[in-house]
Short mmCIF file of C-alpha atoms in Angstrom, two decimals:
data_model
loop_
_atom_site.label_atom_id
_atom_site.label_comp_id
_atom_site.label_asym_id
_atom_site.label_seq_id
_atom_site.Cartn_x
_atom_site.Cartn_y
_atom_site.Cartn_z
CA MET A 1 93.97 101.16 156.39
CA THR A 2 93.60 103.82 157.47
CA ASP A 3 95.58 107.54 156.07
CA THR A 4 98.49 108.54 157.05
CA THR A 5 100.01 111.80 157.91
CA VAL A 6 103.17 112.83 155.08
CA ASP A 7 105.66 115.45 155.83
CA ASN A 8 105.77 116.76 152.06
CA GLY A 9 108.68 118.66 152.88
CA THR A 10 107.03 122.11 153.36
CA ALA A 11 103.57 121.20 155.61
CA GLU A 12 102.09 117.94 156.67
CA ALA A 13 98.89 117.02 154.87
CA VAL A 14 97.22 113.29 154.58
CA ASP A 15 97.63 111.34 151.73
CA SER A 16 94.74 108.55 151.87
CA GLY A 17 97.08 106.79 149.30
CA TYR A 18 99.99 106.61 151.37
CA GLY A 19 100.23 103.66 153.98
CA GLN A 20 103.15 102.00 155.88
CA GLN A 21 103.96 99.91 153.24
CA TRP A 22 103.16 101.37 150.22
CA TYR A 23 101.58 104.68 148.07
CA VAL A 24 99.44 104.25 145.79
CA SER A 25 97.18 106.62 144.40
CA HIS A 26 94.11 108.83 146.44
CA TRP A 27 92.19 108.77 143.31
CA ASN A 28 91.58 105.36 144.09
CA ALA A 29 87.35 105.01 145.41
CA LYS A 30 88.27 102.51 148.03
CA LEU A 31 84.60 101.76 148.37
CA PRO A 32 83.51 99.97 151.68
CA ASP A 33 81.83 97.82 150.08
CA ASP A 34 83.91 97.07 147.53
CA ALA A 35 86.34 96.51 150.25
CA SER A 36 84.20 94.24 152.69
CA ALA A 37 83.11 92.46 149.60
CA LEU A 38 86.70 91.36 148.55
CA THR A 39 87.11 90.75 152.02
CA ALA A 40 84.76 88.19 152.30
CA ALA A 41 84.93 86.16 149.43
CA LYS A 42 87.01 83.02 149.77
CA ILE A 43 89.92 82.25 147.91
CA HIS A 44 89.90 78.89 146.00
CA ASP A 45 93.77 78.28 145.03
CA THR A 46 94.24 75.39 142.13
CA THR A 47 98.00 76.00 141.62
CA LEU A 48 98.22 72.36 141.67
CA ARG A 49 95.13 71.54 139.61
CA ASP A 50 94.90 73.82 136.70
CA GLY A 51 98.26 75.15 136.63
CA GLU A 52 99.49 71.48 136.45
CA GLN A 53 97.87 71.94 132.57
CA HIS A 54 99.80 74.12 132.01
CA VAL A 55 102.18 73.25 129.14
CA GLY A 56 105.30 70.72 130.67
CA ILE A 57 104.50 71.37 134.05
CA ALA A 58 104.69 68.33 135.97
CA PHE A 59 104.14 67.86 139.73
CA SER A 60 104.77 65.13 141.99
CA PRO A 61 103.56 64.27 145.04
CA ASP A 62 105.70 65.41 147.32
CA ASP A 63 105.66 68.73 145.75
CA LYS A 64 101.75 68.90 145.65
CA VAL A 65 101.75 68.31 149.13
CA SER A 66 104.78 70.92 150.05
CA ILE A 67 102.82 73.30 148.19
CA ALA A 68 99.41 73.16 149.58
CA ARG A 69 101.65 73.16 153.13
CA GLY A 70 102.53 77.21 151.39
CA LEU A 71 99.15 77.73 150.48
CA SER A 72 97.66 77.01 153.83
CA ASP A 73 100.32 78.78 155.51
CA ILE A 74 99.89 82.38 154.05
CA GLY A 75 96.51 82.13 154.01
CA VAL A 76 94.60 80.52 151.34
CA GLN A 77 91.73 79.18 152.60
CA ARG A 78 91.01 75.94 149.85
CA VAL A 79 93.58 74.59 148.23
CA GLU A 80 92.28 72.59 144.68
CA VAL A 81 94.48 69.73 144.82
CA CYS A 82 94.25 67.84 141.85
CA MET A 83 91.24 65.13 139.51
CA PRO A 84 92.30 61.89 142.51
CA ALA A 85 91.07 60.28 138.99
CA SER A 86 93.89 61.24 137.11
CA GLY A 87 96.18 58.62 139.59
CA ALA A 88 97.58 57.21 142.32
CA GLY A 89 100.19 59.47 142.94
CA ASP A 90 98.19 62.45 143.54
CA GLN A 91 95.36 59.99 145.63
CA ARG A 92 98.75 59.72 147.81
CA ALA A 93 99.21 63.88 148.12
CA VAL A 94 95.18 64.43 148.35
CA ARG A 95 95.39 61.32 151.57
CA GLU A 96 98.50 63.13 152.86
CA LEU A 97 97.31 66.67 153.03
CA ALA A 98 94.09 64.99 154.41
CA GLU A 99 95.78 62.94 157.48
CA GLU A 100 98.01 65.61 158.66
CA GLY A 101 95.19 68.01 158.50
CA THR A 102 95.86 71.90 157.14
CA ASP A 103 94.16 75.47 157.62
CA ALA A 104 93.01 74.73 154.34
CA GLU A 105 90.14 73.42 153.12
CA ILE A 106 91.19 70.26 150.56
CA TRP A 107 89.50 70.24 147.32
CA THR A 108 89.16 68.03 144.06
CA ILE A 109 87.42 68.45 140.65
CA ALA A 110 85.47 65.49 139.53
CA ARG A 111 83.43 64.33 136.60
CA ALA A 112 80.35 64.09 136.82
CA MET A 113 79.66 60.54 137.88
CA ARG A 114 79.35 59.29 141.33
CA ALA A 115 82.52 57.14 141.12
CA ASP A 116 83.82 59.93 140.48
CA VAL A 117 82.79 61.76 143.58
CA GLU A 118 82.79 58.72 145.97
CA LEU A 119 86.78 58.40 145.14
CA CYS A 120 87.03 62.24 146.32
CA ALA A 121 85.97 60.99 149.37
CA SER A 122 87.94 58.16 149.85
CA VAL A 123 91.00 60.30 149.77
CA GLY A 124 89.56 62.42 152.33
CA THR A 125 88.74 65.68 150.47
CA ASN A 126 86.41 68.49 151.89
CA GLY A 127 84.90 69.59 148.75
CA VAL A 128 84.65 68.78 145.46
CA GLY A 129 84.17 70.93 141.86
CA LEU A 130 82.02 68.68 139.45
CA ALA A 131 82.61 69.77 135.81
CA CYS A 132 80.32 70.83 133.96
CA LEU A 133 80.84 70.31 130.41
CA ALA A 134 77.16 71.95 129.17
CA ASN A 135 77.73 74.34 126.19
CA ASP A 136 76.86 74.13 122.47
CA GLN A 137 80.82 72.48 121.76
CA TYR A 138 80.99 70.36 124.33
CA LEU A 139 77.66 68.70 123.54
CA GLU A 140 78.26 68.10 119.68
CA ILE A 141 82.11 66.99 121.13
CA PHE A 142 80.79 64.32 123.95
CA GLY A 143 76.57 63.66 121.59
CA TRP A 144 75.46 64.50 124.49
CA SER A 145 71.35 66.13 125.22
CA LEU A 146 71.57 68.76 128.08
CA SER A 147 68.88 67.10 130.00
CA ARG A 148 71.49 63.68 130.07
CA VAL A 149 74.13 66.15 131.74
CA LEU A 150 72.15 67.98 134.49
CA ASP A 151 70.76 64.69 135.10
CA LEU A 152 74.18 63.56 136.05
CA LEU A 153 75.28 66.25 137.82
CA GLY A 154 72.43 66.46 140.05
CA SER A 155 73.28 62.57 140.60
CA ALA A 156 76.97 63.88 141.70
CA VAL A 157 75.71 66.37 143.48
CA GLU A 158 73.59 63.90 145.57
CA ARG A 159 75.77 61.52 146.19
CA GLY A 160 78.84 64.25 147.45
CA LYS A 161 76.20 65.25 149.76
CA GLU A 162 76.01 61.98 151.35
CA LEU A 163 79.34 61.85 151.51
CA GLY A 164 79.20 65.00 153.36
CA LEU A 165 80.96 66.78 151.01
CA GLN A 166 81.25 70.87 149.85
CA THR A 167 79.96 70.80 146.10
CA ALA A 168 80.08 73.14 143.49
CA VAL A 169 79.53 72.84 139.85
CA ASN A 170 81.67 74.41 137.80
CA ILE A 171 80.38 75.64 134.67
CA ALA A 172 82.72 75.22 131.64
CA ASP A 173 83.14 78.55 129.18
CA ALA A 174 80.07 79.97 131.06
CA SER A 175 81.02 83.21 129.92
CA ARG A 176 80.05 82.24 126.65
CA MET A 177 76.84 80.38 127.27
CA SER A 178 73.23 82.21 126.10
CA LYS A 179 72.05 83.77 129.43
CA LYS A 180 69.00 81.01 128.54
CA ARG A 181 71.72 78.09 128.92
CA LEU A 182 73.37 79.27 132.00
CA GLU A 183 69.66 79.79 133.66
CA GLU A 184 68.59 76.16 132.71
CA ILE A 185 72.29 74.81 133.74
CA ILE A 186 72.66 76.74 137.47
CA THR A 187 68.06 76.79 137.88
CA GLY A 188 67.92 72.71 136.13
CA VAL A 189 70.99 71.50 138.60
CA ASP A 190 69.52 73.77 142.07
CA ALA A 191 65.50 72.69 141.40
CA ARG A 192 67.28 68.64 142.00
CA SER A 193 70.51 68.55 144.41
CA ALA A 194 71.02 71.98 145.11
CA PRO A 195 74.84 72.30 145.63
CA ASP A 196 76.62 75.04 148.17
CA SER A 197 77.94 76.77 144.73
CA PHE A 198 78.10 76.82 141.21
CA ALA A 199 81.65 78.35 139.78
CA ILE A 200 81.79 80.27 136.21
CA MET A 201 83.97 79.88 134.81
CA ASP A 202 85.79 82.24 131.90
CA THR A 203 87.27 79.40 130.48
CA PHE A 204 89.34 80.97 127.65
CA GLY A 205 89.32 84.41 129.07
CA ALA A 206 86.83 86.38 126.78
CA LEU A 207 85.45 88.47 129.89
CA GLU A 208 86.42 92.18 130.95
CA PRO A 209 85.22 93.16 133.81
CA SER A 210 82.18 94.97 133.14
CA GLY A 211 80.86 91.77 131.98
CA THR A 212 82.02 89.79 134.83
CA ARG A 213 80.18 91.85 136.77
CA ASP A 214 77.27 92.04 135.26
CA LEU A 215 77.62 87.80 134.91
CA VAL A 216 78.04 86.65 138.18
CA SER A 217 75.37 89.61 138.94
CA PHE A 218 73.45 87.99 137.49
CA ALA A 219 74.01 84.22 138.38
CA ARG A 220 72.72 85.61 141.81
CA THR A 221 69.65 85.61 140.79
CA LEU A 222 69.40 82.44 139.82
CA THR A 223 70.30 80.41 143.10
CA THR A 224 70.28 80.72 146.86
CA GLY A 225 74.16 79.50 146.54
CA GLY A 226 77.23 80.93 146.19
CA ILE A 227 78.69 82.40 142.42
CA GLU A 228 82.77 81.53 142.61
CA PHE A 229 84.84 82.82 139.52
CA HIS A 230 87.56 81.12 137.92
CA GLY A 231 89.54 83.58 135.68
CA HIS A 232 91.77 83.43 132.84
CA ASN A 233 94.32 85.41 131.42
CA ASP A 234 93.92 85.84 127.99
CA PHE A 235 93.56 89.04 127.40
CA GLY A 236 95.73 89.97 130.41
CA LEU A 237 92.50 90.42 132.62
CA SER A 238 92.12 87.68 134.82
CA VAL A 239 93.38 90.27 137.79
CA ALA A 240 90.78 93.08 136.94
CA ASN A 241 88.05 90.15 136.13
CA SER A 242 88.17 88.93 139.51
CA ILE A 243 88.60 91.64 141.04
CA ALA A 244 85.02 92.75 139.91
CA ALA A 245 83.29 89.53 140.37
CA SER A 246 84.10 89.94 144.02
CA THR A 247 82.81 93.33 143.99
CA ALA A 248 79.69 92.01 142.30
CA GLY A 249 79.52 89.50 145.45
CA ALA A 250 81.03 86.37 144.36
CA SER A 251 82.05 84.08 147.09
CA ALA A 252 85.54 82.57 146.40
CA ILE A 253 87.37 83.44 143.46
CA HIS A 254 89.90 80.65 141.75
CA THR A 255 93.56 81.72 141.32
CA ALA A 256 96.78 80.38 140.55
CA VAL A 257 100.62 81.14 141.79
CA HIS A 258 102.70 83.04 139.20
CA GLY A 259 98.88 83.07 137.00
CA LEU A 260 99.96 78.92 136.23
CA GLY A 261 97.23 76.98 134.79
CA GLU A 262 95.82 76.41 131.23
CA ARG A 263 97.45 78.35 127.59
CA ILE A 264 97.93 81.27 129.79
CA GLY A 265 96.72 80.41 133.03
CA ASN A 266 94.68 81.64 135.99
CA THR A 267 94.10 84.34 137.80
CA PRO A 268 97.69 85.37 139.72
CA LEU A 269 97.39 84.72 143.56
CA GLU A 270 99.91 87.22 144.69
CA GLU A 271 98.43 89.81 142.49
CA TYR A 272 95.10 89.15 143.12
CA VAL A 273 96.01 89.19 147.03
CA VAL A 274 98.07 92.17 147.00
CA ALA A 275 95.61 94.30 144.43
CA ALA A 276 92.61 94.04 146.76
CA ASN A 277 94.53 95.06 149.78
CA VAL A 278 96.30 97.64 148.89
CA LEU A 279 94.40 99.26 146.41
CA TYR A 280 90.75 98.51 147.23
CA GLY A 281 91.08 98.42 151.32
CA ALA A 282 90.97 94.76 151.25
CA ASP A 283 91.27 93.15 154.17
CA ILE A 284 92.12 89.31 153.10
CA PRO A 285 93.74 87.35 155.63
CA PHE A 286 96.84 86.81 154.02
CA ASP A 287 100.52 86.76 155.27
CA THR A 288 102.34 88.52 151.91
CA THR A 289 105.47 88.32 153.52
CA GLN A 290 105.29 84.63 152.37
CA ILE A 291 104.50 85.78 148.72
CA MET A 292 108.42 85.65 147.36
CA ASP A 293 109.25 81.85 149.73
CA LEU A 294 106.03 80.48 147.73
CA SER A 295 106.82 82.04 144.53
CA GLY A 296 109.93 80.55 144.79
CA SER A 297 109.17 77.43 145.92
CA VAL A 298 106.39 76.90 142.65
CA ALA A 299 108.90 78.04 141.01
CA THR A 300 111.30 74.93 141.75
CA ALA A 301 108.30 72.57 141.69
CA SER A 302 107.27 73.89 138.32
CA GLY A 303 110.40 74.51 136.32
CA LEU A 304 109.10 77.91 135.20
CA HIS A 305 110.60 81.14 136.90
CA PRO A 306 108.45 83.89 136.40
CA ALA A 307 109.80 86.78 133.95
CA THR A 308 111.89 90.02 135.78
CA ASN A 309 109.01 92.32 134.86
CA LYS A 310 106.05 89.92 136.39
CA PRO A 311 104.14 92.11 138.68
CA ILE A 312 104.98 91.90 142.80
CA VAL A 313 107.69 88.51 142.37
CA GLY A 314 109.47 90.29 139.58
CA LYS A 315 112.38 92.31 140.41
CA PHE A 316 110.94 95.89 140.98
CA ASN A 317 113.10 95.64 144.03
CA GLU A 318 116.40 96.48 141.65
CA ILE A 319 116.96 99.29 140.08
CA GLU A 320 119.14 100.53 137.26
CA SER A 321 118.16 103.71 135.85
CA GLY A 322 121.08 106.10 136.57
CA LEU A 323 118.43 108.79 136.75
CA VAL A 324 116.29 106.98 139.52
CA SER A 325 119.01 105.67 141.23
CA THR A 326 120.39 109.14 141.72
CA GLU A 327 116.44 110.12 143.28
CA TYR A 328 116.85 106.99 145.55
CA SER A 329 120.18 107.63 146.92
CA ARG A 330 119.16 111.41 147.22
CA LEU A 331 115.58 110.81 149.14
CA VAL A 332 115.72 107.94 150.87
CA LEU A 333 119.75 106.89 151.39
CA GLU A 334 120.51 110.30 152.30
CA GLY A 335 117.14 112.12 152.94
CA GLY A 336 115.60 109.55 155.19
CA ARG A 337 112.43 109.77 153.38
CA PRO A 338 110.17 106.47 153.00
CA VAL A 339 111.24 103.79 149.95
CA GLN A 340 107.57 104.09 148.94
CA TRP A 341 107.95 107.66 147.87
CA LEU A 342 110.01 105.51 144.06
CA LEU A 343 107.42 102.57 144.70
CA PRO A 344 104.21 101.29 144.96
CA PHE A 345 104.67 99.52 148.07
CA THR A 346 108.11 98.17 149.82
CA PRO A 347 109.74 95.00 149.11
CA ASP A 348 109.58 93.75 152.59
CA TYR A 349 105.61 93.41 152.43
CA VAL A 350 106.08 91.00 149.82
CA GLY A 351 108.89 89.42 151.53
CA LYS A 352 111.50 90.80 149.40
CA SER A 353 114.95 92.01 150.35
CA SER A 354 115.53 95.73 150.38
CA VAL A 355 116.34 97.77 147.49
CA GLN A 356 119.35 97.23 145.60
CA ILE A 357 120.89 99.28 142.73
CA VAL A 358 122.46 98.07 140.18
CA ALA A 359 124.99 98.64 136.89
CA GLY A 360 123.61 98.32 133.08
CA LYS A 361 122.98 100.16 129.83
CA SER A 362 120.68 102.52 131.43
CA SER A 363 123.23 103.52 134.58
CA GLY A 364 125.33 106.60 135.75
CA LEU A 365 128.03 107.02 137.84
CA THR A 366 125.44 106.93 141.44
CA ASN A 367 124.97 102.89 140.32
CA VAL A 368 129.17 101.94 139.96
CA LYS A 369 129.40 104.07 143.27
CA HIS A 370 127.01 101.81 144.86
CA GLY A 371 128.40 98.92 143.13
CA LEU A 372 131.77 99.76 143.86
CA ALA A 373 130.54 100.71 147.91
CA GLY A 374 132.57 98.97 150.76
CA THR A 375 135.73 97.91 148.07
CA GLU A 376 139.14 99.58 147.76
CA TYR A 377 137.88 101.31 144.70
CA GLU A 378 135.18 102.74 146.57
CA SER A 379 137.32 106.70 146.74
CA LEU A 380 137.80 106.48 142.39
CA ASP A 381 137.14 109.58 141.22
CA ASP A 382 134.79 110.43 138.94
CA GLU A 383 136.66 110.44 135.09
CA GLN A 384 137.76 106.97 136.90
CA LEU A 385 133.97 106.34 137.01
CA ARG A 386 133.07 107.64 133.92
CA THR A 387 135.70 104.88 132.03
CA ILE A 388 134.08 102.33 134.19
CA LEU A 389 130.43 102.83 132.67
CA GLU A 390 131.24 103.29 129.00
CA ARG A 391 132.29 100.28 130.26
CA VAL A 392 129.42 99.02 132.16
CA HIS A 393 127.20 100.22 129.17
CA THR A 394 129.15 97.90 126.82
CA GLN A 395 128.93 94.78 128.81
CA ALA A 396 125.10 95.05 129.13
CA ILE A 397 124.81 95.63 125.35
CA LEU A 398 127.17 92.38 125.21
CA THR A 399 124.92 90.01 127.63
CA LYS A 400 121.54 91.81 127.92
CA ALA A 401 122.11 91.39 131.12
CA PRO A 402 122.89 93.94 134.79
CA VAL A 403 126.65 93.91 135.78
CA SER A 404 127.26 91.74 138.26
CA ALA A 405 129.67 93.03 142.01
CA ALA A 406 132.26 90.81 140.70
CA ASP A 407 132.63 91.72 137.17
CA LEU A 408 132.71 95.60 138.15
CA ALA A 409 135.33 94.97 140.88
CA SER A 410 137.46 93.79 137.94
CA MET A 411 136.40 96.76 135.58
CA ALA A 412 137.66 98.92 138.17
CA ALA A 413 141.04 97.33 138.73
CA ASP A 414 141.41 97.52 135.43
CA VAL A 415 141.14 101.08 135.16
CA VAL A 416 143.26 102.08 138.49
CA THR A 417 145.93 99.30 137.01
CA ARG A 418 146.10 101.48 133.37
CA VAL A 419 146.37 104.92 135.18
#
């Protein structure tokens, strides 16, 4: 992103945080190496696989095909659709995507079994992530030895390569493993079969950014293959951790739309991309204007709609505060100042409609005036508007929601009738 000249009302100044569609802090370092690393890391989206492990979510084969197309169209490079061994419906979805072709690579996951890898290949997948369950807990649960797990993984990777698949070893709970165990896994499998990459799975969201950076950097010293990062959001740090992983040289970042996934979920796709591009100056080839369309498709298919205060896809373009709505009216609507004076980025950057002023508990007269603009009640005097505003506050407390345009007009009609 290049610096933009901003007229501050008295003189011209250059603000390195200002862009045509955003206005963020000039304190952001935007280091060229970080930007390049973020741009280079592939996005491996797991909405359709790990996202479906969120409680209550069940995508149909048609849902998976439709969402996978949307993910590919928006710029995601790799779409993880399912574990084919889980059923015929998921297998059909992969086959359909493979037959029609997508810009994104189609990936699946598998147990470390040659038969599972063969099944993945048979449905037309481009790549397979092989589950590595080798921490102390899993070894105790399944009664396995580490050598057995490494043998199974090595054999499964070899079979994947024979079948022309890209291969990744997904090391479950890698973030809570000892350094010795992680080294044993990566060097052991690498020596036998050299998969394309190893995915560091922060299965329980147990990392913070500096730890993520150190872990990814350490893992990169153990192999010439790629190191991917799969973050969970148990402490609300998945985006920060994923950015830290990228800047440490991760070859791919695993994401999910809205952050869907096991328990609290994965790194939110939309948050990671927008933060990387806007705050760090990356150039991830991603059509951000399609974010809201993709969000809507996933919300409908999953039945789980994002909260109104969710970053990027939430209702940041609605203004209820009387103070902010007055500032917006004076500076932007009347003064011609850019929208991003009062927002970190413009709504159209992520495919949202323009800013809307709504009426609610924290509103003032400006909100009521905007709500009545274009109606027969737009010329009411301040005393009448204050009466309406009191009713707006009362209703908002009762309904816990903004007052609709229809209700606002009804309140205005009642006030006019009573005069």
